[in-house]
Short mmCIF file of C-alpha atoms and ligand atoms in Angstrom, two decimals:
data_model
loop_
_atom_site.label_atom_id
_atom_site.label_comp_id
_atom_site.label_asym_id
_atom_site.label_seq_id
_atom_site.Cartn_x
_atom_site.Cartn_y
_atom_site.Cartn_z
CA UNK A 581 9.34 20.01 18.59
CA UNK A 582 7.38 17.41 20.58
CA UNK A 583 7.75 15.66 23.92
CA UNK A 584 10.04 12.66 23.58
CA UNK A 585 7.62 10.27 25.32
CA UNK A 586 4.98 11.30 22.78
CA UNK A 587 7.39 10.95 19.88
CA UNK A 588 8.43 7.45 20.95
CA UNK A 589 4.92 6.19 21.58
CA UNK A 590 3.56 7.64 18.34
CA UNK A 591 6.33 5.88 16.40
CA UNK A 592 5.43 2.50 17.91
CA UNK A 593 8.33 2.17 20.35
CA UNK A 594 6.11 1.52 23.38
CA UNK A 595 3.91 3.32 25.85
CA UNK A 596 4.74 6.76 27.17
CA UNK A 597 5.50 5.14 30.52
CA UNK A 598 8.03 2.81 28.86
CA UNK A 599 9.56 5.77 27.07
CA UNK A 600 9.95 7.54 30.42
CA UNK A 601 11.73 4.46 31.82
CA UNK A 602 14.15 4.44 28.87
CA UNK A 603 14.95 8.09 29.54
CA UNK A 604 15.81 7.24 33.17
CA UNK A 605 17.94 4.33 31.97
CA UNK A 606 19.93 6.71 29.74
CA UNK A 607 18.91 4.95 26.54
CA UNK A 608 17.52 8.07 24.87
CA UNK A 609 19.70 10.80 23.42
CA UNK A 610 18.86 14.09 21.76
CA UNK A 611 21.55 15.34 19.41
CA UNK A 612 23.91 12.92 21.13
CA UNK A 613 23.18 14.28 24.61
CA UNK A 614 21.37 11.99 27.09
CA UNK A 615 17.74 13.04 27.57
CA UNK A 616 16.92 13.90 31.15
CA UNK A 617 13.12 14.04 31.20
CA UNK A 618 10.34 12.29 29.31
CA UNK A 619 8.56 15.59 28.70
CA UNK A 620 11.66 17.18 27.19
CA UNK A 621 10.91 18.54 23.73
CA UNK A 622 12.89 17.47 20.72
CA UNK A 623 12.92 17.33 16.95
CA UNK A 624 12.19 13.62 16.23
CA UNK A 625 15.03 13.44 13.71
CA UNK A 626 17.56 14.20 16.47
CA UNK A 627 16.41 11.47 18.88
CA UNK A 628 18.14 8.08 19.22
CA UNK A 629 17.19 4.94 21.15
CA UNK A 630 20.20 2.84 22.16
CA UNK A 631 22.24 4.91 19.73
CA UNK A 632 19.93 4.25 16.76
CA UNK A 633 17.96 6.99 14.99
CA UNK A 634 14.17 6.64 15.09
CA UNK A 635 12.41 4.66 12.36
CA UNK A 636 11.09 7.14 9.79
CA UNK A 637 10.21 9.90 12.28
CA UNK A 638 8.59 12.04 9.61
CA UNK A 639 6.30 9.38 8.18
CA UNK A 640 6.62 6.11 6.41
CA UNK A 641 5.97 4.86 2.89
CA UNK A 642 6.74 1.33 1.79
CA UNK A 643 5.94 -1.08 -0.99
CA UNK A 644 4.82 -4.65 -0.26
CA UNK A 645 4.71 -7.57 -2.68
CA UNK A 646 1.38 -9.02 -1.60
CA UNK A 647 1.16 -12.79 -1.84
CA UNK A 648 -1.95 -14.73 -2.82
CA UNK A 649 -4.57 -15.28 -0.09
CA UNK A 650 -3.65 -12.30 2.09
CA UNK A 651 -6.41 -9.74 2.72
CA UNK A 652 -5.79 -5.99 2.77
CA UNK A 653 -7.57 -5.57 6.10
CA UNK A 654 -6.67 -4.92 9.71
CA UNK A 655 -9.30 -7.49 10.75
CA UNK A 656 -7.99 -10.82 11.92
CA UNK A 657 -11.33 -12.48 11.17
CA UNK A 658 -10.59 -12.87 7.47
CA UNK A 659 -7.61 -15.22 7.66
CA UNK A 660 -4.11 -14.02 6.79
CA UNK A 661 -3.74 -10.29 6.30
CA UNK A 662 -0.97 -8.17 4.82
CA UNK A 663 -0.15 -6.51 8.14
CA UNK A 664 1.27 -9.81 9.41
CA UNK A 665 4.02 -9.35 6.83
CA UNK A 666 5.10 -5.95 8.18
CA UNK A 667 7.12 -4.97 11.27
CA UNK A 668 4.92 -4.95 14.39
CA UNK A 669 6.13 -1.49 15.37
CA UNK A 670 4.48 -0.08 12.23
CA UNK A 671 1.09 -1.17 13.54
CA UNK A 672 1.79 0.47 16.88
CA UNK A 673 2.43 3.81 15.21
CA UNK A 674 -0.22 6.50 15.73
CA UNK A 675 -1.60 6.91 13.16
CA UNK A 676 -1.05 3.30 12.28
CA UNK A 677 -0.02 2.10 8.84
CA UNK A 678 -2.60 1.29 6.22
CA UNK A 679 -2.59 0.23 2.60
CA UNK A 680 -3.14 2.79 -0.13
CA UNK A 681 -6.23 1.25 -1.68
CA UNK A 682 -6.68 -2.51 -1.61
CA UNK A 683 -6.00 -5.58 -3.67
CA UNK A 684 -8.40 -8.54 -3.64
CA UNK A 685 -7.40 -11.53 -1.55
CA UNK A 686 -6.65 -13.46 -4.75
CA UNK A 687 -4.66 -10.64 -6.38
CA UNK A 688 -0.89 -10.51 -5.95
CA UNK A 689 1.64 -7.73 -6.40
CA UNK A 690 2.41 -4.17 -5.52
CA UNK A 691 0.60 -2.45 -2.68
CA UNK A 692 1.77 0.73 -0.97
CA UNK A 693 1.74 1.02 2.82
CA UNK A 694 1.87 4.31 4.71
CA UNK A 695 1.03 6.13 7.93
CA UNK A 696 0.34 9.32 5.96
CA UNK A 697 -3.40 9.86 5.61
CA UNK A 698 -2.83 12.66 3.12
CA UNK A 699 -1.02 10.24 0.80
CA UNK A 700 -3.82 7.67 1.03
CA UNK A 701 -6.27 10.41 0.14
CA UNK A 702 -4.16 11.77 -2.72
CA UNK A 703 -3.55 8.38 -4.33
CA UNK A 704 -7.03 6.94 -3.90
CA UNK A 705 -9.08 10.05 -4.65
CA UNK A 706 -11.29 9.70 -7.74
CA UNK A 707 -9.42 12.73 -9.06
CA UNK A 708 -6.11 10.88 -8.91
CA UNK A 709 -5.07 9.80 -12.37
CA UNK A 710 -2.19 7.56 -11.33
CA UNK A 711 -1.64 4.66 -13.69
CA UNK A 712 -1.79 1.15 -12.27
CA UNK A 713 -0.68 -1.82 -14.36
CA UNK A 714 -1.96 -5.36 -13.91
CA UNK A 715 -0.80 -8.62 -15.48
CA UNK A 716 -3.89 -10.64 -16.17
CA UNK A 717 -4.56 -14.20 -17.31
CA UNK A 718 -8.03 -15.15 -18.44
CA UNK A 719 -9.86 -18.41 -19.07
CA UNK A 720 -9.93 -18.28 -22.86
CA UNK A 721 -8.18 -16.79 -25.84
CA UNK A 722 -8.32 -12.99 -25.88
CA UNK A 723 -9.99 -11.35 -28.82
CA UNK A 724 -8.03 -8.24 -29.94
CA UNK A 725 -11.30 -6.26 -30.22
CA UNK A 726 -11.19 -6.00 -26.40
CA UNK A 727 -8.27 -3.55 -26.80
CA UNK A 728 -10.53 -1.05 -28.55
CA UNK A 729 -13.46 -1.74 -26.21
CA UNK A 730 -11.35 -0.88 -23.15
CA UNK A 731 -9.69 2.10 -24.88
CA UNK A 732 -12.91 3.83 -25.95
CA UNK A 733 -13.92 5.03 -22.50
CA UNK A 734 -17.58 4.04 -22.86
CA UNK A 735 -17.57 0.70 -21.04
CA UNK A 736 -20.27 0.66 -18.37
CA UNK A 737 -19.85 -2.00 -15.70
CA UNK A 738 -22.83 -3.89 -14.34
CA UNK A 739 -24.86 -1.86 -11.80
CA UNK A 740 -22.92 1.33 -12.62
CA UNK A 741 -23.90 4.31 -14.75
CA UNK A 742 -20.60 6.11 -15.23
CA UNK A 743 -18.41 4.66 -17.97
CA UNK A 744 -14.88 3.50 -17.15
CA UNK A 745 -12.16 5.86 -18.26
CA UNK A 746 -10.10 4.68 -21.26
CA UNK A 747 -7.75 1.85 -20.30
CA UNK A 748 -4.77 0.49 -22.18
CA UNK A 749 -4.74 -3.23 -22.89
CA UNK A 750 -1.70 -4.95 -24.31
CA UNK A 751 -2.20 -8.59 -25.26
CA UNK A 752 0.95 -10.48 -24.30
CA UNK A 753 -0.11 -14.08 -25.00
CA UNK A 754 -3.18 -16.07 -26.05
CA UNK A 755 -4.74 -15.74 -22.57
CA UNK A 756 -2.54 -13.08 -20.99
CA UNK A 757 -2.43 -9.30 -21.09
CA UNK A 758 -1.24 -6.18 -19.31
CA UNK A 759 -3.98 -3.71 -18.43
CA UNK A 760 -3.21 -0.13 -17.40
CA UNK A 761 -5.94 1.82 -15.64
CA UNK A 762 -6.13 5.23 -14.03
CA UNK A 763 -9.11 4.36 -11.84
CA UNK A 764 -9.52 1.99 -8.91
CA UNK A 765 -13.14 0.89 -8.79
CA UNK A 766 -14.21 -2.11 -6.77
CA UNK A 767 -12.94 -5.31 -8.49
CA UNK A 768 -12.46 -3.20 -11.59
CA UNK A 769 -10.14 -5.43 -13.58
CA UNK A 770 -12.16 -8.58 -12.95
CA UNK A 771 -15.40 -6.76 -13.77
CA UNK A 772 -14.02 -5.21 -16.97
CA UNK A 773 -13.01 -8.63 -18.26
CA UNK A 774 -16.28 -10.18 -17.04
CA UNK A 775 -18.17 -7.58 -19.09
CA UNK A 776 -16.48 -9.06 -22.17
CA UNK A 777 -17.18 -12.68 -21.20
CA UNK A 778 -13.80 -13.56 -19.64
CA UNK A 779 -13.06 -14.94 -16.22
CA UNK A 780 -9.83 -13.59 -14.69
CA UNK A 781 -7.76 -16.53 -13.49
CA UNK A 782 -4.82 -14.60 -12.12
CA UNK A 783 -4.26 -10.93 -11.39
CA UNK A 784 -0.95 -9.36 -10.43
CA UNK A 785 -0.20 -5.64 -10.06
CA UNK A 786 3.24 -4.58 -11.23
CA UNK A 787 2.95 -0.82 -11.15
CA UNK A 788 1.30 1.87 -9.06
CA UNK A 789 2.03 5.36 -10.43
CA UNK A 790 5.78 5.93 -10.32
CA UNK A 791 6.47 2.71 -8.41
CA UNK A 792 7.18 -0.67 -9.98
CA UNK A 793 7.50 -4.01 -8.21
CA UNK A 794 10.67 -5.05 -10.07
CA UNK A 795 12.37 -7.97 -8.33
CA UNK A 796 10.96 -7.47 -4.82
CA UNK A 797 10.25 -11.04 -3.66
CA UNK A 798 6.72 -12.11 -2.77
CA UNK A 799 5.85 -11.38 0.87
CA UNK A 800 8.65 -8.81 1.22
CA UNK A 801 8.54 -5.05 1.59
CA UNK A 802 10.92 -2.15 1.10
CA UNK A 803 10.96 1.51 2.13
CA UNK A 804 10.23 4.21 -0.42
CA UNK A 805 11.12 7.88 -0.19
CA UNK A 806 8.20 9.98 0.97
N1 URA B 911 -9.02 -4.98 -9.92
C1 URA B 911 -9.53 -6.11 -9.40
O1 URA B 911 -10.50 -6.67 -9.92
N2 URA B 911 -8.94 -6.62 -8.31
C2 URA B 911 -7.87 -6.09 -7.72
O2 URA B 911 -7.37 -6.63 -6.73
C3 URA B 911 -7.35 -4.91 -8.26
C4 URA B 911 -7.95 -4.37 -9.37
#
């Protein structure tokens, strides 16, 4: 049970002062009964604003189809960022929403968004062995020996000492492939291909652990169960 002004402000509905005004205006109900005071305590799942239940009162998880040229950053200095594609109220939540890991500006596809720090930690921890699948196109014909090179688990990327864990490469066309990794090192896919003499021309993530992008249109998001 928390104070309703705190609940509303932490879920991005406005300031605590605004929440107090809505209580006076009779716009807030608890279990269908009008709230009388802003410091009244309630279970967030029982609170409504203008008759509508609160947006994901127990935390939020969503999937976004990141378009090309959007950065996974809260900074506005780097051009377009993914947070512009999400509801503004999500950014006003405390804690605010953040992506689970990042995709490069020139990578497209599935990125998870949450306000649950524990989830970010769980999914991005080096101990996490979640599989991520990327569709890759490269600048020249793929040699099938790369499959074995990536699968062996002894590939050492430039300026690193620890080999990459085994990764599964499926060649899907002369210059295209699907790569499944369990790690998430900086620019890992591009650097793995670079180590074999290929330049990655396009990179698109279709899967992150149990979640797949399916037919979610580019630039759109959808809620996932927490
Ligand atoms: N690997 C990369 O090189 N870039 C990404 O955006 C994701 C994985």
